Coordinates of N, CA, C and O in Angstrom, one line a residue:
X1 N -15.2 -32.9 -6.3 CA -15.6 -33.3 -5.3 C -17.2 -32.5 -4.8 O -18.0 -33.5 -4.4
X2 N -17.3 -31.7 -5.3 CA -18.6 -31.0 -4.9 C -19.6 -31.6 -5.8 O -20.7 -32.3 -5.0
X3 N -19.4 -31.9 -6.8 CA -20.4 -32.7 -7.7 C -20.8 -33.9 -6.8 O -21.8 -34.8 -7.0
X4 N -19.5 -35.0 -6.4 CA -19.9 -36.1 -5.6 C -20.7 -35.7 -4.6 O -21.5 -36.6 -4.3
X5 N -20.2 -35.1 -3.9 CA -21.1 -34.8 -2.6 C -22.7 -34.5 -3.1 O -23.6 -35.2 -2.2
X6 N -22.7 -33.6 -3.7 CA -24.3 -33.8 -4.2 C -24.9 -34.6 -4.9 O -26.1 -34.9 -4.1
X7 N -24.2 -35.6 -5.3 CA -24.9 -36.8 -5.8 C -25.3 -37.7 -4.7 O -26.1 -38.6 -4.5
X8 N -24.0 -37.9 -3.6 CA -24.2 -38.4 -2.5 C -25.8 -37.8 -1.5 O -26.3 -38.7 -1.0
X9 N -25.6 -37.1 -1.7 CA -26.7 -36.2 -1.0 C -28.3 -37.1 -1.3 O -29.0 -37.0 -0.6
X10 N -28.4 -36.3 -2.5 CA -29.3 -36.9 -3.7 C -29.9 -38.4 -3.5 O -30.8 -39.0 -3.7
X11 N -28.8 -39.0 -3.3 CA -28.9 -40.7 -3.2 C -29.4 -41.1 -2.0 O -30.5 -41.6 -1.4
X12 N -28.9 -40.2 -1.0 CA -29.7 -40.4 0.6 C -30.7 -40.1 0.5 O -31.7 -40.5 1.3
X13 N -31.0 -38.9 0.2 CA -32.3 -38.3 -0.1 C -33.5 -39.4 -0.6 O -34.8 -39.6 0.1
X14 N -33.2 -39.9 -1.8 CA -34.0 -40.9 -2.3 C -34.1 -42.3 -1.9 O -35.4 -42.6 -1.6
X15 N -33.1 -42.5 -0.7 CA -33.2 -43.7 0.2 C -34.0 -43.5 0.8 O -34.7 -44.5 1.5
X16 N -34.0 -41.9 1.7 CA -34.9 -42.0 2.9 C -36.4 -42.0 2.4 O -37.2 -42.4 3.4
X17 N -36.4 -41.3 1.5 CA -38.2 -41.3 0.7 C -38.5 -43.2 0.5 O -39.9 -43.3 0.9
X18 N -37.4 -43.7 0.4 CA -38.1 -45.6 -0.2 C -37.6 -46.1 0.6 O -37.2 -47.6 0.4
X19 N -36.7 -45.7 2.0 CA -36.2 -46.5 2.9 C -37.3 -47.5 3.6 O -36.6 -48.7 3.6
X20 N -38.4 -47.5 4.1 CA -39.4 -48.3 4.3 C -39.2 -49.5 3.2 O -39.5 -50.8 3.5
X21 N -39.6 -49.1 2.0 CA -39.9 -50.3 0.8 C -38.4 -51.2 0.8 O -38.9 -52.6 0.7
X22 N -37.3 -50.9 0.9 CA -36.4 -51.5 1.0 C -36.1 -52.4 2.0 O -35.8 -53.5 1.8
X23 N -36.4 -51.7 3.2 CA -36.2 -52.6 4.4 C -37.5 -53.6 4.2 O -37.1 -55.0 4.7
X24 N -38.8 -53.8 3.6 CA -39.5 -54.8 3.6 C -39.2 -55.7 2.5 O -39.3 -56.6 2.6
X25 N -38.5 -55.0 1.5 CA -38.1 -56.3 0.7 C -36.7 -56.8 1.0 O -36.8 -58.3 0.9
X26 N -36.1 -56.4 2.0 CA -34.9 -57.1 2.2 C -35.5 -58.2 3.7 O -34.7 -59.5 3.5
X27 N -36.6 -57.9 4.1 CA -37.4 -58.9 4.9 C -38.0 -59.9 4.5 O -37.6 -60.8 4.7
X28 N -38.3 -59.1 3.2 CA -39.1 -60.8 2.4 C -38.0 -61.6 1.8 O -37.9 -62.8 1.8
X29 N -36.7 -61.0 1.1 CA -36.0 -61.9 0.9 C -35.5 -62.6 2.0 O -35.3 -63.9 1.9
X30 N -35.1 -62.1 3.2 CA -34.9 -62.7 4.2 C -35.7 -64.3 4.8 O -35.4 -65.2 5.1
X31 N -37.2 -63.7 4.5 CA -38.0 -64.4 4.9 C -38.0 -66.0 4.0 O -38.4 -67.2 4.4
X32 N -37.7 -65.4 2.7 CA -37.9 -66.7 1.6 C -36.4 -67.6 1.6 O -37.1 -68.8 1.8
X33 N -35.6 -67.0 2.4 CA -34.4 -68.1 2.3 C -33.8 -67.8 3.5 O -33.2 -67.1 3.8
X34 N -34.3 -68.4 4.6 CA -33.6 -68.0 5.7 C -32.2 -68.5 6.1 O -31.7 -68.1 7.1
X35 N -31.8 -69.5 5.6 CA -30.7 -69.9 6.0 C -29.3 -69.3 5.0 O -28.3 -69.2 5.7
X36 N -29.8 -68.9 4.2 CA -28.9 -67.8 3.5 C -28.7 -66.7 4.3 O -29.5 -65.5 5.1
X37 N -27.4 -66.3 4.0 CA -27.0 -64.7 5.3 C -27.3 -63.3 4.3 O -27.3 -63.4 3.1
X38 N -27.8 -62.7 5.1 CA -28.2 -61.5 4.5 C -26.5 -60.9 3.8 O -25.8 -60.6 4.4
X39 N -27.1 -60.4 2.7 CA -25.9 -60.0 1.6 C -25.7 -58.4 2.1 O -26.6 -57.8 2.1
X40 N -24.6 -57.9 2.0 CA -24.3 -56.6 2.3 C -24.7 -55.9 1.1 O -24.4 -56.4 -0.2
X41 N -25.5 -54.5 1.1 CA -25.8 -53.9 -0.1 C -24.6 -53.4 -0.8 O -23.9 -53.3 -0.6
X42 N -24.9 -53.6 -2.3 CA -23.9 -53.3 -3.1 C -23.5 -51.7 -2.8 O -24.2 -51.2 -2.3
X43 N -21.9 -51.5 -3.1 CA -21.7 -50.4 -2.7 C -22.2 -49.3 -3.7 O -22.5 -49.0 -4.9
X44 N -23.0 -48.5 -3.0 CA -23.8 -47.5 -3.4 C -23.0 -46.4 -4.3 O -23.3 -45.9 -5.4
X45 N -21.8 -45.8 -3.9 CA -21.3 -45.2 -4.4 C -20.2 -45.6 -5.5 O -20.1 -44.5 -5.9
X46 N -20.1 -46.6 -5.6 CA -19.2 -47.3 -7.0 C -19.6 -46.4 -8.2 O -19.1 -46.2 -9.0
X47 N -21.1 -46.6 -8.3 CA -21.8 -45.9 -9.7 C -21.5 -44.7 -9.6 O -21.2 -43.8 -10.7
X48 N -21.7 -43.6 -8.6 CA -21.0 -42.4 -8.5 C -19.5 -42.2 -8.8 O -19.3 -41.1 -9.4
X49 N -18.9 -42.9 -8.6 CA -17.5 -42.4 -8.6 C -16.9 -42.7 -10.2 O -15.9 -41.8 -10.3
X50 N -17.8 -43.5 -10.7 CA -17.5 -43.3 -12.2 C -18.2 -42.3 -13.1 O -17.1 -41.9 -13.9
X51 N -18.5 -41.1 -12.3 CA -19.1 -40.1 -12.7 C -18.2 -39.1 -12.4 O -17.9 -38.2 -12.7
X52 N -17.4 -39.2 -11.1 CA -16.7 -38.5 -10.6 C -15.4 -38.2 -11.0 O -14.7 -37.4 -11.3
X53 N -15.0 -39.2 -11.6 CA -13.6 -39.3 -12.4 C -13.4 -38.5 -13.3 O -14.5 -38.5 -13.9
X54 N -12.4 -37.6 -13.7 CA -12.3 -36.6 -14.5 C -11.3 -37.1 -15.8 O -10.7 -38.1 -15.6
X55 N -11.8 -36.6 -17.0 CA -11.1 -36.9 -18.2 C -9.8 -37.0 -17.8 O -9.1 -35.8 -17.1
X56 N -8.8 -37.3 -18.5 CA -7.5 -37.4 -18.6 C -6.5 -35.9 -19.0 O -5.8 -35.0 -18.2
X57 N -7.6 -35.3 -19.8 CA -7.2 -34.1 -20.3 C -7.4 -32.7 -19.6 O -6.8 -31.9 -19.4
X58 N -8.3 -33.1 -18.5 CA -9.1 -31.7 -17.9 C -7.6 -32.2 -16.7 O -7.2 -30.9 -15.8
X59 N -7.6 -33.4 -16.0 CA -6.2 -33.5 -15.0 C -5.0 -32.7 -15.4 O -4.3 -32.1 -14.9
X60 N -4.7 -32.9 -16.8 CA -3.7 -32.4 -17.2 C -3.6 -31.2 -17.1 O -2.8 -30.5 -17.0
X61 N -4.5 -30.5 -17.9 CA -4.8 -28.9 -17.8 C -4.7 -28.5 -16.5 O -3.8 -27.6 -16.3
X62 N -5.4 -29.2 -15.6 CA -5.8 -28.7 -14.0 C -4.1 -28.8 -13.6 O -3.7 -27.8 -13.1
X63 N -3.0 -29.7 -13.8 CA -1.6 -29.6 -13.1 C -1.0 -28.5 -14.0 O -0.5 -28.0 -13.3
X64 N -1.4 -28.3 -15.2 CA -0.5 -27.3 -15.8 C -0.7 -26.0 -15.3 O 0.1 -24.8 -15.0
X65 N -2.1 -25.7 -15.2 CA -2.7 -24.4 -14.6 C -2.2 -24.2 -13.1 O -2.0 -23.3 -13.0
X66 N -2.4 -25.3 -12.2 CA -1.6 -25.0 -10.7 C -0.1 -24.6 -11.2 O 0.5 -23.6 -10.3
X67 N 0.9 -25.2 -12.0 CA 2.3 -25.3 -12.1 C 2.3 -23.2 -13.0 O 3.1 -22.6 -12.1
X68 N 1.4 -23.1 -13.6 CA 1.4 -21.7 -14.3 C 1.0 -20.7 -12.7 O 1.8 -19.7 -12.7
X69 N 0.0 -21.2 -12.5 CA -0.1 -19.9 -11.2 C 0.8 -20.3 -10.1 O 1.3 -19.4 -9.5
X70 N 1.5 -21.2 -9.5 CA 2.7 -21.3 -8.7 C 3.8 -20.5 -9.6 O 4.4 -19.8 -9.0
X71 N 4.1 -20.6 -10.7 CA 5.5 -19.5 -11.4 C 4.8 -18.1 -11.4 O 5.7 -17.5 -10.7
X72 N 3.8 -18.2 -11.5 CA 3.2 -16.6 -11.5 C 3.1 -16.0 -10.1 O 3.8 -14.9 -10.0
X73 N 2.7 -16.7 -9.4 CA 3.2 -16.4 -7.9 C 4.5 -16.1 -7.3 O 5.2 -15.2 -6.6
X74 N 5.3 -17.1 -7.5 CA 6.8 -16.8 -7.6 C 7.3 -15.8 -8.1 O 8.1 -14.8 -7.3
X75 N 6.9 -15.5 -9.2 CA 7.4 -14.2 -9.9 C 6.9 -12.8 -9.4 O 7.8 -12.0 -9.3
X76 N 5.6 -13.1 -9.0 CA 5.3 -12.0 -8.2 C 5.8 -11.7 -6.9 O 6.2 -10.5 -6.5
X77 N 6.3 -12.8 -6.1 CA 6.8 -12.5 -4.9 C 8.1 -12.0 -5.0 O 8.8 -11.3 -4.5
X78 N 9.0 -12.2 -6.0 CA 10.4 -12.1 -6.3 C 10.0 -10.3 -6.9 O 11.4 -10.0 -6.4
X79 N 9.4 -10.0 -7.7 CA 8.8 -8.6 -8.3 C 9.2 -8.0 -6.6 O 9.5 -6.6 -6.9
X80 N 8.2 -8.2 -6.1 CA 7.9 -7.4 -4.7 C 8.8 -7.3 -4.0 O 9.3 -6.3 -3.2
X81 N 9.8 -8.5 -3.8 CA 11.2 -8.3 -2.8 C 11.9 -7.4 -3.7 O 12.9 -6.6 -3.2
X82 N 12.1 -7.3 -4.9 CA 13.0 -6.3 -5.9 C 12.3 -5.2 -5.4 O 13.2 -4.2 -5.2
X83 N 11.0 -5.1 -5.5 CA 10.8 -3.4 -5.1 C 11.0 -2.9 -3.9 O 11.2 -1.9 -3.4
X84 N 10.8 -4.0 -2.8 CA 10.7 -3.5 -1.3 C 12.4 -2.9 -1.5 O 12.8 -2.2 -0.5
X85 N 13.2 -3.9 -2.0 CA 14.9 -3.6 -2.1 C 15.1 -2.5 -2.7 O 15.7 -1.6 -2.0
X86 N 14.6 -2.1 -3.8 CA 14.8 -1.0 -4.6 C 14.0 0.3 -3.6 O 14.8 1.1 -3.5
X87 N 13.2 0.0 -3.1 CA 12.4 1.1 -2.8 C 13.3 1.8 -1.0 O 13.5 2.3 -0.7
X88 N 13.6 0.6 -0.6 CA 14.5 0.6 0.8 C 15.9 1.6 0.7 O 16.0 2.3 1.0
X89 N 16.5 1.1 -0.6 CA 17.9 1.8 -0.8 C 17.7 3.3 -1.6 O 18.4 4.2 -1.0
X90 N 16.4 3.6 -2.4 CA 15.8 5.0 -2.8 C 15.6 5.9 -1.5 O 16.2 6.8 -1.3
X91 N 15.2 5.2 -0.3 CA 14.6 5.9 0.7 C 15.9 5.9 1.6 O 16.0 7.2 2.3
X92 N 16.7 5.3 1.9 CA 18.0 5.5 2.3 C 18.8 6.7 1.5 O 19.6 7.5 2.4
X93 N 18.8 6.5 0.2 CA 19.5 7.5 -0.4 C 19.2 8.8 -0.5 O 19.7 10.2 0.1
X94 N 17.5 8.9 -0.4 CA 16.9 10.2 0.1 C 17.1 10.6 1.4 O 17.4 11.9 1.4
X95 N 17.5 9.7 2.3 CA 17.5 10.1 3.9 C 19.0 11.0 3.5 O 19.1 12.2 4.5
X96 N 20.0 10.4 3.0 CA 21.5 10.9 3.4 C 21.1 12.0 2.4 O 22.0 13.1 2.8
X97 N 20.8 12.1 1.3 CA 20.6 13.5 0.4 C 20.1 14.7 1.6 O 20.4 15.8 1.4
X98 N 19.0 14.4 2.2 CA 18.1 15.5 3.0 C 19.3 15.7 3.8 O 19.0 16.9 4.2
X99 N 19.7 14.9 4.5 CA 20.4 15.2 5.8 C 21.8 16.2 5.4 O 21.8 17.1 6.0
X100 N 22.5 15.7 4.1 CA 23.5 16.5 3.2 C 22.8 17.9 2.9 O 23.5 19.1 4.0
X101 N 21.6 18.1 2.6 CA 20.7 19.7 2.5 C 20.7 20.4 3.4 O 20.9 21.2 3.4
X102 N 20.2 19.8 4.5 CA 19.7 20.4 5.8 C 21.1 20.8 6.3 O 21.0 22.0 7.2
X103 N 21.9 20.1 6.4 CA 23.1 20.4 7.0 C 23.9 21.9 6.3 O 24.4 22.6 6.7
X104 N 24.1 21.6 5.2 CA 24.3 22.8 4.1 C 23.8 23.6 4.2 O 24.2 24.8 4.3
X105 N 22.1 23.8 4.5 CA 21.3 25.3 4.8 C 21.9 25.6 6.2 O 21.7 26.6 6.0
X106 N 21.8 24.8 7.1 CA 22.1 25.0 8.3 C 23.4 25.8 8.7 O 23.2 27.0 9.3
X107 N 24.5 25.5 7.4 CA 25.8 26.0 7.8 C 25.8 27.1 7.0 O 26.2 28.7 7.4
X108 N 24.8 27.6 5.8 CA 24.6 28.7 4.9 C 23.9 29.5 6.0 O 24.5 31.0 6.0
X109 N 23.0 29.1 6.3 CA 21.9 30.1 7.4 C 22.8 30.7 8.4 O 22.7 31.7 9.1
X110 N 23.8 29.8 9.1 CA 24.4 30.3 10.2 C 25.6 31.5 9.5 O 25.8 32.5 10.5
X111 N 26.0 31.2 8.5 CA 27.3 32.1 7.9 C 26.1 33.5 7.6 O 26.7 34.6 7.7
X112 N 25.0 33.6 6.9 CA 24.2 34.3 6.4 C 24.3 35.4 8.0 O 24.2 36.5 8.1
X113 N 23.4 34.7 9.0 CA 23.0 35.3 10.2 C 24.3 36.0 10.8 O 24.3 37.4 11.3
X114 N 25.4 35.4 10.7 CA 26.8 35.8 11.3 C 27.2 37.2 10.3 O 27.5 38.1 11.4
X115 N 26.9 37.2 9.3 CA 27.2 38.4 8.5 C 26.2 39.5 8.7 O 26.7 40.9 8.6
X116 N 24.9 39.1 9.0 CA 23.9 39.9 8.9 C 24.0 40.8 10.7 O 24.0 42.2 10.7
X117 N 24.3 39.9 11.5 CA 24.6 40.4 12.9 C 25.9 41.2 12.5 O 25.7 42.4 13.4
X118 N 27.1 41.1 12.2 CA 28.2 42.0 12.1 C 27.6 43.1 11.5 O 28.4 44.3 12.0
X119 N 27.2 43.1 10.4 CA 27.1 44.5 9.6 C 25.6 45.3 10.6 O 26.1 46.6 10.8
X120 N 25.0 44.4 11.4 CA 24.0 45.3 12.0 C 24.5 46.1 13.3 O 24.5 47.1 13.5
X121 N 25.7 45.2 13.9 CA 26.3 46.0 15.2 C 27.5 46.7 14.8 O 28.1 47.1 15.7
X122 N 27.7 47.1 13.6 CA 28.8 47.9 13.4 C 28.7 49.1 13.7 O 27.8 49.8 13.4
X123 N 29.5 49.7 14.2 CA 29.4 50.9 15.3 C 30.5 51.9 14.9 O 31.3 52.5 15.3
X124 N 30.8 51.8 13.3 CA 31.7 52.9 12.9 C 30.9 54.5 12.8 O 30.0 54.6 12.6
X125 N 31.7 55.4 13.9 CA 31.2 56.9 13.8 C 30.6 57.2 12.3 O 31.5 57.3 11.7
X126 N 29.9 58.1 12.2 CA 29.5 58.7 11.1 C 28.9 57.9 9.8 O 28.4 58.5 9.2
X127 N 28.8 56.7 10.3 CA 28.5 55.7 9.2 C 26.8 55.2 9.6 O 25.9 54.2 9.6
X128 N 25.9 56.2 11.1 CA 24.9 55.7 11.4 C 23.7 55.7 10.8 O 22.8 54.8 10.8
X129 N 23.5 56.8 9.9 CA 22.7 57.4 8.9 C 22.6 55.9 7.9 O 21.5 56.0 7.3
X130 N 23.7 55.6 7.1 CA 23.7 54.5 6.2 C 23.3 53.1 6.5 O 22.4 52.5 6.3
X131 N 23.6 52.9 7.9 CA 23.0 51.7 9.0 C 21.4 51.9 8.8 O 20.9 50.6 8.3
X132 N 21.0 52.9 9.4 CA 19.6 53.0 9.2 C 18.9 52.9 7.9 O 17.8 52.3 7.8
X133 N 19.2 53.4 6.7 CA 18.9 53.4 5.6 C 19.3 51.6 4.7 O 18.3 51.5 4.3
X134 N 19.9 51.0 5.2 CA 20.0 49.9 4.9 C 18.7 48.8 6.1 O 18.3 48.1 5.4
X135 N 18.7 49.6 6.9 CA 17.4 48.5 7.6 C 15.9 48.8 7.4 O 14.9 48.4 7.7
X136 N 15.8 50.1 6.8 CA 14.6 50.9 6.5 C 14.3 50.8 5.2 O 15.2 51.0 4.2
X137 N 13.2 50.3 4.5 CA 12.9 50.1 3.3 C 12.6 51.3 2.6 O 11.6 52.0 2.8
X138 N 13.6 51.9 1.6 CA 13.7 53.3 1.2 C 12.9 53.3 -0.3 O 13.2 54.4 -1.4
X139 N 12.6 52.2 -0.5 CA 12.2 51.7 -2.1 C 10.9 52.7 -2.7 O 10.9 52.8 -4.0
X140 N 10.1 53.1 -2.0 CA 9.0 54.1 -2.1 C 7.7 53.2 -2.5 O 6.5 53.9 -3.0
X141 N 7.8 52.1 -2.2 CA 6.7 51.0 -3.0 C 6.2 51.1 -1.7 O 6.3 50.4 -0.8
X142 N 4.7 51.1 -2.0 CA 3.6 51.0 -0.8 C 2.7 50.8 -1.2 O 2.2 50.5 -2.3
X143 N 1.7 50.1 0.0 CA 0.2 49.7 -0.6 C -0.6 50.7 -0.9 O -0.3 51.8 -0.7
X144 N -1.6 50.3 -1.5 CA -2.5 51.5 -1.5 C -3.3 52.1 -0.5 O -3.8 53.5 -0.3
X145 N -3.3 51.4 0.4 CA -3.9 52.0 2.1 C -2.6 52.4 2.8 O -3.4 52.8 4.0
X146 N -1.7 52.4 2.5 CA -0.7 53.0 3.4 C -0.7 54.5 3.5 O -0.8 55.0 2.6
X147 N -0.2 54.7 4.6 CA 0.1 56.4 4.6 C 1.3 57.2 3.9 O 2.5 56.0 3.4
X148 N 1.1 58.0 3.5 CA 2.3 58.5 2.5 C 3.5 58.9 3.3 O 3.8 59.5 4.4
X149 N 4.6 58.1 3.0 CA 6.2 58.4 4.0 C 7.1 58.8 3.1 O 8.4 58.8 3.5
X150 N 6.6 59.5 1.8 CA 7.8 60.1 1.4 C 8.4 61.2 1.8 O 9.7 61.3 1.5
X151 N 8.0 61.9 2.6 CA 8.8 63.0 3.4 C 9.7 62.1 4.3 O 10.9 62.6 4.3
X152 N 9.5 61.6 5.1 CA 10.2 60.8 5.6 C 11.5 59.8 5.3 O 12.4 60.1 5.5
X153 N 10.9 59.3 3.8 CA 12.1 58.8 3.2 C 13.4 59.7 2.7 O 14.2 59.6 2.6
X154 N 12.4 60.8 2.1 CA 13.2 61.9 1.2 C 14.4 62.3 2.9 O 15.7 63.0 2.8
X155 N 13.8 62.4 4.0 CA 15.0 63.2 5.3 C 15.7 62.2 5.1 O 17.0 62.2 5.6
X156 N 15.5 60.7 5.5 CA 16.3 59.6 5.5 C 17.3 59.3 4.7 O 18.7 59.3 4.9
X157 N 17.3 59.8 3.3 CA 18.1 59.9 2.1 C 19.0 61.1 2.3 O 20.3 60.7 1.9
X158 N 18.6 62.1 2.9 CA 19.4 63.3 2.6 C 20.2 62.8 4.1 O 21.3 63.1 3.5
X159 N 19.8 62.5 4.9 CA 20.8 62.3 6.5 C 21.8 61.4 5.8 O 23.0 61.4 6.0
X160 N 21.8 60.3 4.9 CA 22.3 59.4 4.5 C 23.5 59.9 3.8 O 25.1 59.5 4.1
X161 N 23.3 61.0 3.0 CA 23.9 61.5 2.0 C 24.9 62.6 2.8 O 26.3 62.6 2.4
X162 N 24.4 63.4 3.4 CA 25.2 64.6 4.4 C 25.7 64.2 5.6 O 26.4 64.8 6.2
X163 N 24.7 63.4 6.1 CA 25.3 63.4 7.7 C 24.1 64.0 8.4 O 23.9 65.2 8.1
X164 N 24.5 64.1 9.6 CA 23.7 65.2 10.5 C 24.9 66.1 10.9 O 25.9 66.0 11.7
X165 N 24.7 67.3 10.7 CA 25.4 68.6 11.1 C 25.0 69.2 12.2 O 23.9 69.5 12.2
X166 N 25.8 69.6 13.1 CA 25.5 70.4 14.4 C 26.0 71.7 14.2 O 26.9 72.3 14.2

């Protein structure tokens, strides 16, 4: 179709260049034979149409190519819909798994918190220094810039073992 339109434009350009001459010739023809009716100009585009037709092999190839493209597009759409379905099912599965893990963590944290609070608030007489030693880090590991707390640590350990005597 592009080739056809280019040829038509070229033909129109050549006709506009020589249009005056064609009209003069038409006038002369009419003058020579005034009783004869003017004939319509021959179909200008008929000669171009012969060049515009495609060979059969190209038309067959083009039809096969369009079929192949259509099948490829259909397959691509099917794959895309399958991937979307798979992704949505995986996302739903992940959501249920995440919700279950979150629920389990929440219950575990609540249980640990309850055990910690119970142990912290335990008020059995004579057990105070043991409670303090659990709350204070007595491992002796300290940073380079930390103050020396070895004396305090040794006092807490001694109080834990012997208790406070009055």
